[in-house]
XYZ file of C-alpha atoms in Angstrom:
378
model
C -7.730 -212.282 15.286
C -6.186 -209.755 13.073
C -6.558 -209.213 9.543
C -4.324 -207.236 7.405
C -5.701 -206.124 3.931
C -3.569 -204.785 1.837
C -4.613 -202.959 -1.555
C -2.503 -204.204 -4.611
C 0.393 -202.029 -6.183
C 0.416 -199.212 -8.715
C -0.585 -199.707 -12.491
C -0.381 -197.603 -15.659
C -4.155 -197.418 -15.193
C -3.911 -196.589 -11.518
C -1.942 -193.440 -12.562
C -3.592 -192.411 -15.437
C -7.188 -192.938 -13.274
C -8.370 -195.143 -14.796
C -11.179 -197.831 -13.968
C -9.831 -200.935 -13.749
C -11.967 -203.987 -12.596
C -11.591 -206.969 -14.066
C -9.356 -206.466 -16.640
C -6.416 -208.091 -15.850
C -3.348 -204.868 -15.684
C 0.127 -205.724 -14.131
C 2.079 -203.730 -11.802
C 4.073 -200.858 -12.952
C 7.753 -200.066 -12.339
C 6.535 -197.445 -10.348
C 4.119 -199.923 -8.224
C 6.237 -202.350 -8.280
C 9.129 -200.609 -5.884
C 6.358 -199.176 -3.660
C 5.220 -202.786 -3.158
C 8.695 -203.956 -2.271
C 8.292 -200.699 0.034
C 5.318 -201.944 1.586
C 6.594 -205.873 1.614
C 9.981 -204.429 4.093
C 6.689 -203.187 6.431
C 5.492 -206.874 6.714
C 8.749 -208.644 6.445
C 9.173 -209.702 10.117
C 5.455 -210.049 10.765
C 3.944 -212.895 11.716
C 1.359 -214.254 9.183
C -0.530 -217.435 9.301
C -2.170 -217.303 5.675
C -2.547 -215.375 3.003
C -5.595 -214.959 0.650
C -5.352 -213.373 -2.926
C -6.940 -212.462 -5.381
C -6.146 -214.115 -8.674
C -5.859 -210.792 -10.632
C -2.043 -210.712 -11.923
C -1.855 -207.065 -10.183
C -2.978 -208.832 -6.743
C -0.397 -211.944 -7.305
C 2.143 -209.915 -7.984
C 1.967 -208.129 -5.189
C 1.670 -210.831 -2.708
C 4.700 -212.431 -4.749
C 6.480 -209.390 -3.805
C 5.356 -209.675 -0.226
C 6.387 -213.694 0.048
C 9.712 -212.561 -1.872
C 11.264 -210.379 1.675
C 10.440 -213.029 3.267
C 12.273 -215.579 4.858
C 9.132 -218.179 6.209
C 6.751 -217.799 3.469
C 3.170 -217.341 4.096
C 1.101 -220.059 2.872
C -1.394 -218.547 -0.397
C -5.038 -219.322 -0.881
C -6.494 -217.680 -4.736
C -10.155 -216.495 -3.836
C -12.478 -215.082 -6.259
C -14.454 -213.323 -4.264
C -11.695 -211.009 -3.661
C -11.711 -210.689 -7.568
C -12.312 -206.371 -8.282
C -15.893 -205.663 -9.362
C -17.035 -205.890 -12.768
C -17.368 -201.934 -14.068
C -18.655 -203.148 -17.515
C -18.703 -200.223 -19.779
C -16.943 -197.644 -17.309
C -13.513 -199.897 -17.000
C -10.880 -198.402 -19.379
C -12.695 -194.356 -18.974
C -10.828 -192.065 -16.397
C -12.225 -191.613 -13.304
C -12.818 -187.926 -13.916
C -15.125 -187.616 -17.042
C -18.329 -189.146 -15.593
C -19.746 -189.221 -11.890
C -18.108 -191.998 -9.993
C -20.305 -191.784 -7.047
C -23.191 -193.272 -8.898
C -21.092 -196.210 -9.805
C -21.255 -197.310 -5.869
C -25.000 -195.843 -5.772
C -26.883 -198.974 -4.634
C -29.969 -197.723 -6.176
C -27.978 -197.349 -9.794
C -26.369 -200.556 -10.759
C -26.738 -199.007 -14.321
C -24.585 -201.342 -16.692
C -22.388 -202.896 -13.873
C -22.366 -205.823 -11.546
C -25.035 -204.195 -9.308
C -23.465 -203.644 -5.766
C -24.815 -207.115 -4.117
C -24.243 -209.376 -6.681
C -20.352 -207.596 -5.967
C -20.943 -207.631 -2.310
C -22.447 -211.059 -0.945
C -19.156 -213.435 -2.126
C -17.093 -211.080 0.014
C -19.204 -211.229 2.782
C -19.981 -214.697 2.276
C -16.052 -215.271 2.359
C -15.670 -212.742 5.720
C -18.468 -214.358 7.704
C -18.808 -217.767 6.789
C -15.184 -218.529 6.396
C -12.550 -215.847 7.512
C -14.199 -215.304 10.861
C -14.936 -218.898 11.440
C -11.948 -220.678 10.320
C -9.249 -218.100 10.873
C -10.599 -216.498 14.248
C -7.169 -217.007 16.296
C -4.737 -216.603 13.251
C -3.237 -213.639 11.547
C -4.501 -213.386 8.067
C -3.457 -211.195 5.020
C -5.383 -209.954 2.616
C -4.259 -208.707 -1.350
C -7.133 -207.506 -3.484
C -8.124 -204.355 -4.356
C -10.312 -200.855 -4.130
C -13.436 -202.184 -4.232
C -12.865 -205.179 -2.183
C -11.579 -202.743 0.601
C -14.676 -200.618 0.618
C -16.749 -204.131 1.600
C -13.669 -204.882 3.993
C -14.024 -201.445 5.639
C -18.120 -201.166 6.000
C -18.247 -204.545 7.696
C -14.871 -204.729 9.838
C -14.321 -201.339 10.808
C -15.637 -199.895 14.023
C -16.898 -197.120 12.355
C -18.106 -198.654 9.753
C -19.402 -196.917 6.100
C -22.543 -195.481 5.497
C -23.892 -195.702 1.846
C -22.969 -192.123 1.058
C -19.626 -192.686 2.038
C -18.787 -196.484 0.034
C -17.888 -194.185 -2.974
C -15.584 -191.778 -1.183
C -13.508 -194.327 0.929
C -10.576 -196.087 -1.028
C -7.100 -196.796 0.036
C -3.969 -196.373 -1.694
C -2.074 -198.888 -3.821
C -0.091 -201.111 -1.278
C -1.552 -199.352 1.591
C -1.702 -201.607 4.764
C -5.348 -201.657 6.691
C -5.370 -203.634 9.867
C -8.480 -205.402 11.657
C -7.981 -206.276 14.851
C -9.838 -207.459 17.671
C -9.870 -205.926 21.081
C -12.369 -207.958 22.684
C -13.592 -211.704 22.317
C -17.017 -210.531 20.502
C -15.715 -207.773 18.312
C -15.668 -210.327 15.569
C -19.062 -211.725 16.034
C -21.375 -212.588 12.808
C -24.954 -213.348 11.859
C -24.950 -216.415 9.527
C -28.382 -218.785 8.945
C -26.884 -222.087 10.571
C -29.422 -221.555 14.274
C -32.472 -222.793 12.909
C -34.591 -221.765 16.078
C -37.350 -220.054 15.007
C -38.258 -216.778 17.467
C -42.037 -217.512 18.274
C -42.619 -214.764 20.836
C -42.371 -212.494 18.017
C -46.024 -211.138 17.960
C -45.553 -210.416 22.000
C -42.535 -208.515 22.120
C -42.778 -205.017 20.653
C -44.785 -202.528 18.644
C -44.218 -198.521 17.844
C -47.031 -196.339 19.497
C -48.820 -195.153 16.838
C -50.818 -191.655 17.540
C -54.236 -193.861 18.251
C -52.603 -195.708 21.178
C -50.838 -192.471 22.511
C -54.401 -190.902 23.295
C -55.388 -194.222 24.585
C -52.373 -193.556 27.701
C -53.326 -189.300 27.543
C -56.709 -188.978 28.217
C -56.830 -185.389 28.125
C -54.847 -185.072 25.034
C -56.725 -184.246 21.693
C -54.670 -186.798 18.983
C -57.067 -183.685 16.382
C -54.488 -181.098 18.066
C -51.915 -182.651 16.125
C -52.945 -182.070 12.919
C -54.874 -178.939 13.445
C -53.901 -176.829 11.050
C -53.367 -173.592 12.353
C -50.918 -175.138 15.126
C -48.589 -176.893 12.212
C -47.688 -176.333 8.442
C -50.889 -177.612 5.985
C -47.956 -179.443 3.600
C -46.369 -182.005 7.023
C -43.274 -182.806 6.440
C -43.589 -187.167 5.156
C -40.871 -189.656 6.243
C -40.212 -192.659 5.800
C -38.623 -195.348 8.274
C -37.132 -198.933 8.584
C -37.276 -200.322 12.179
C -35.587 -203.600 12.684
C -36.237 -205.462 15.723
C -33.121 -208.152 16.180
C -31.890 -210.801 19.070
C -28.080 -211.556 19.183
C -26.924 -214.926 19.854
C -26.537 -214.187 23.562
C -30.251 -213.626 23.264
C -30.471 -209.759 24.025
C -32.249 -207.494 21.956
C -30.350 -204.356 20.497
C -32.529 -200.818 21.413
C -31.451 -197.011 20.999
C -31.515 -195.442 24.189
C -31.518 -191.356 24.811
C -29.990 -189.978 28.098
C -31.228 -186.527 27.513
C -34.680 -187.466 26.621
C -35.699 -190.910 28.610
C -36.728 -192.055 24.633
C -36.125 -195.583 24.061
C -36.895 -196.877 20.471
C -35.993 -200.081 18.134
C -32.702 -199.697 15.675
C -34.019 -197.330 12.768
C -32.862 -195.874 9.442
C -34.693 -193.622 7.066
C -35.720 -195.426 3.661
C -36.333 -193.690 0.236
C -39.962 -194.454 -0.337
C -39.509 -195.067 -4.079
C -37.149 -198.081 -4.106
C -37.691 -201.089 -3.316
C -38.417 -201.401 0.775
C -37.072 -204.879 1.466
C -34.005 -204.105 -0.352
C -33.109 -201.041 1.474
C -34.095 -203.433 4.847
C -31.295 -205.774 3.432
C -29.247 -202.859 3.149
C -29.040 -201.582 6.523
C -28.814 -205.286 8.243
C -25.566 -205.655 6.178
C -24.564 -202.511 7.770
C -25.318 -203.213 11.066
C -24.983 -206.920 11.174
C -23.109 -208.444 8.010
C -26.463 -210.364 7.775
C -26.189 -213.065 4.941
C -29.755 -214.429 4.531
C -32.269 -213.835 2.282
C -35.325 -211.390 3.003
C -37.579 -214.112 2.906
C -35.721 -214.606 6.475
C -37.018 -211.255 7.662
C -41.013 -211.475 9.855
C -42.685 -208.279 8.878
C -44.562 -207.631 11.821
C -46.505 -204.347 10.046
C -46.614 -201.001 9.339
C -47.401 -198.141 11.540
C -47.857 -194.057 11.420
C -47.087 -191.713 13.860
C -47.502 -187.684 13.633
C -44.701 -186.068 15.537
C -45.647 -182.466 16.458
C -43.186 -179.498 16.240
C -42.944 -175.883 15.604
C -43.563 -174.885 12.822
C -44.475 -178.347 10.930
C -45.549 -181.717 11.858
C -43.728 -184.865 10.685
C -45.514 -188.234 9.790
C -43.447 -191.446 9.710
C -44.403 -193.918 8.014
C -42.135 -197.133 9.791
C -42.236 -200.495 8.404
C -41.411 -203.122 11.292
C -38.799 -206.165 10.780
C -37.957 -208.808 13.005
C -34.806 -211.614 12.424
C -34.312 -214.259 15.329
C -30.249 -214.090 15.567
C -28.083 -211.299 14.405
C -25.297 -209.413 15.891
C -24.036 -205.933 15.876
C -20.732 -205.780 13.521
C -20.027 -201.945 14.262
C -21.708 -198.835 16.085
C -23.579 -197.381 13.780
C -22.888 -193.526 13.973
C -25.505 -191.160 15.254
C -26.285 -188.294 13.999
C -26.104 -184.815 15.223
C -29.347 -184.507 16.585
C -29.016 -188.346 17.905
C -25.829 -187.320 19.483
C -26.927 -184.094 21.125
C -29.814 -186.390 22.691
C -27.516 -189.142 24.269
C -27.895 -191.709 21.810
C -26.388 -195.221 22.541
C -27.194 -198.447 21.455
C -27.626 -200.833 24.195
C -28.545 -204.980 24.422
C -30.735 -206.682 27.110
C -33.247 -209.246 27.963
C -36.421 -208.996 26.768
C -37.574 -209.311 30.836
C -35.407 -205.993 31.185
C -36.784 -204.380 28.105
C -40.278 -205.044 29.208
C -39.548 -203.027 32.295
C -37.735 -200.087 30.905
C -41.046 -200.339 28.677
C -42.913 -200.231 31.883
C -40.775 -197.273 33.588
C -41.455 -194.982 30.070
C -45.001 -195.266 30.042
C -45.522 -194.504 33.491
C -43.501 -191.533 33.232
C -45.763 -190.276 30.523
C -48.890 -191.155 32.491
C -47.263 -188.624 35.048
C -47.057 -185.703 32.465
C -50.293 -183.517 32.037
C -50.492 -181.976 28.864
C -47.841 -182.549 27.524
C -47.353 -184.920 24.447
C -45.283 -187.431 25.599
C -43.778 -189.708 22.685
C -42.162 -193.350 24.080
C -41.664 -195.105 21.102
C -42.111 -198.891 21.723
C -44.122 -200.871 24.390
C -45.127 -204.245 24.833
C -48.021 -204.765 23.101
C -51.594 -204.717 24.739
């Protein structure tokens, strides 16, 4: 499959920055001949369908597009690749207030908050472009903020939240999806009904209680001994989300350098709302399109993680959804990076044993704190 999105041309509001959204601005002169620029890039290219907008900017510029053309591509109007609704910032230049907060998910302030914007796309991406269109070449017109949805879900490196405010395209710029394997295009949507009943057997983190239960000669009071760490610990918080793909393997962070093996995790901010920022980081990492009454919560656990000169305490709230799949990588960070991070899927059987191999390993160690992150439970 390949999918070519293309941004729509120039406007008068384009140039003078301007936020646009719904209101309805043509092309300009100038936009217009950089279309037709764009349009001679496409004009031997082989496209099955076409799926616009219904802004008059968008039209246009598909009308440009079918205009070089000598087999027209067929046109489906789709409104959930309509521009989001910027409410009392659309008309004011770009420049005199802080755009980033306009794509801060935790500040929808006056505008259509970022997933009531978000789920049509990604309703129309997983449910129907990706099912219906999976062997075809489809275009795309629409615009900025439809391309920032387009580019966190599709791309193989995919958008972090920090980054959905920075990433934007140029008017009639051409972005191309394309698959390089059969899976690449794979998506999570709620039509398996098979509920995961092992759920309570499969994993939990090893909180400090259970690590002195494996290192009998380890003091858990060392940890938080005061004149080995700082008095103030360093708090943090954590979302770890346990999910099965439809080729029933389980997706797990492994660490070359380090022999750590640990469930798919993302730091949280504490003071918004936890099952929204869960919801968050599956549409990351999966496109997920259910609700998070679809999500088990299988509980909440603490571990102190010594180090010189303060300890850390993580807080990690455990999730658990039946069928999802991967959509992108996620990106590691430095310190992930340095350790040999990769993210890597397999059957529960071989998960139990890799489980298996860890803790024996740590049995091995004397004195030494030891920290494998998730075991079958006892």
């Amino acid at each position: 499959m390949e999918i070519i999105f293309v941004r729509h041309g120039k406007t008068s509001w384009n140039k003078e920055k301007k936020m646009q959204g719904n209101v309805d601005i043509p092309l300009s002169e100038e936009g217009i001949i950089h279309a037709e620029k764009m349009a001679d890039k496409l004009e031997n290219k082989k496209i099955d369908i076409a799926f616009c907008s219904p802004l008059v900017r968008a039209k246009q510029t598909l009308e440009i597009i079918n205009n070089t053309r000598e087999e027209k591509i067929p046109v489906l109007y789709e409104e959930a690749l309509i521009e989001r609704n910027y409410a009392l910032f659309e008309g004011r230049n770009k420049n005199t207030f802080n755009y980033d907060i306009v794509w801060d998910y935790s500040n929808p302030l006056n505008v259509e908050s970022f997933f009531e914007f978000a789920w049509p796309i990604i309703n129309f991406i997983f449910k129907k472009l990706l099912r219906a269109y999976k062997d075809k070449t489809v275009l795309i017109v629409s615009h900025g903020g439809v391309a920032k949805i387009f580019e966190m879900l599709l791309s193989k490196n995919s958008l972090y939240p920090e980054e959905v405010a920075t990433y934007l395209p140029d008017n009639s710029e051409i972005i191309t999806y394309k698959n390089k394997f059969e899976n690449d295009f794979l998506y999570n949507v709620n039509d398996n009904e098979k509920v995961f009943n092992e759920k309570d057997l499969l994993f939990q983190i090893i909180t400090p209680n259970i690590v002195s239960q494996y290192f009998s000669s380890l003091n858990i009071e060392d940890l938080i001994d005061s004149n080995k760490i700082s008095k103030i610990p360093k708090v943090r918080y954590r979302a770890s989300i346990i999910f099965a793909r439809e080729d029933e393997k389980y997706a797990i962070e492994t660490y070359k350098n380090t022999n750590e093996i640990k469930l798919p995790a993302r730091s949280i901010e504490p003071s918004r709302n936890i099952l929204h920022q869960v919801r968050e980081i599956f549409l990351q990492m999966t496109g997920y399109l259910g609700n998070v009454s679809d999500f088990y919560h299988i509980g909440e656990t603490v571990e102190i993680r010594p180090s010189d000169p303060i300890a850390e305490i993580v807080f990690t709230e455990v999730y658990f959804l039946s069928k999802a799949t991967l959509v992108a990588e996620p990106l590691p960070e430095a310190k992930d990076e340095a350790e040999g991070f990769k993210i890597e899927y397999h059957s529960l059987e071989n998960i139990l044993n890799l489980m298996k191999k860890s803790l024996q390993e740590a049995k091995s160690l004397k004195n030494e704190f030891y920290r494998p992150l998730i075991t079958k439970n006892q």
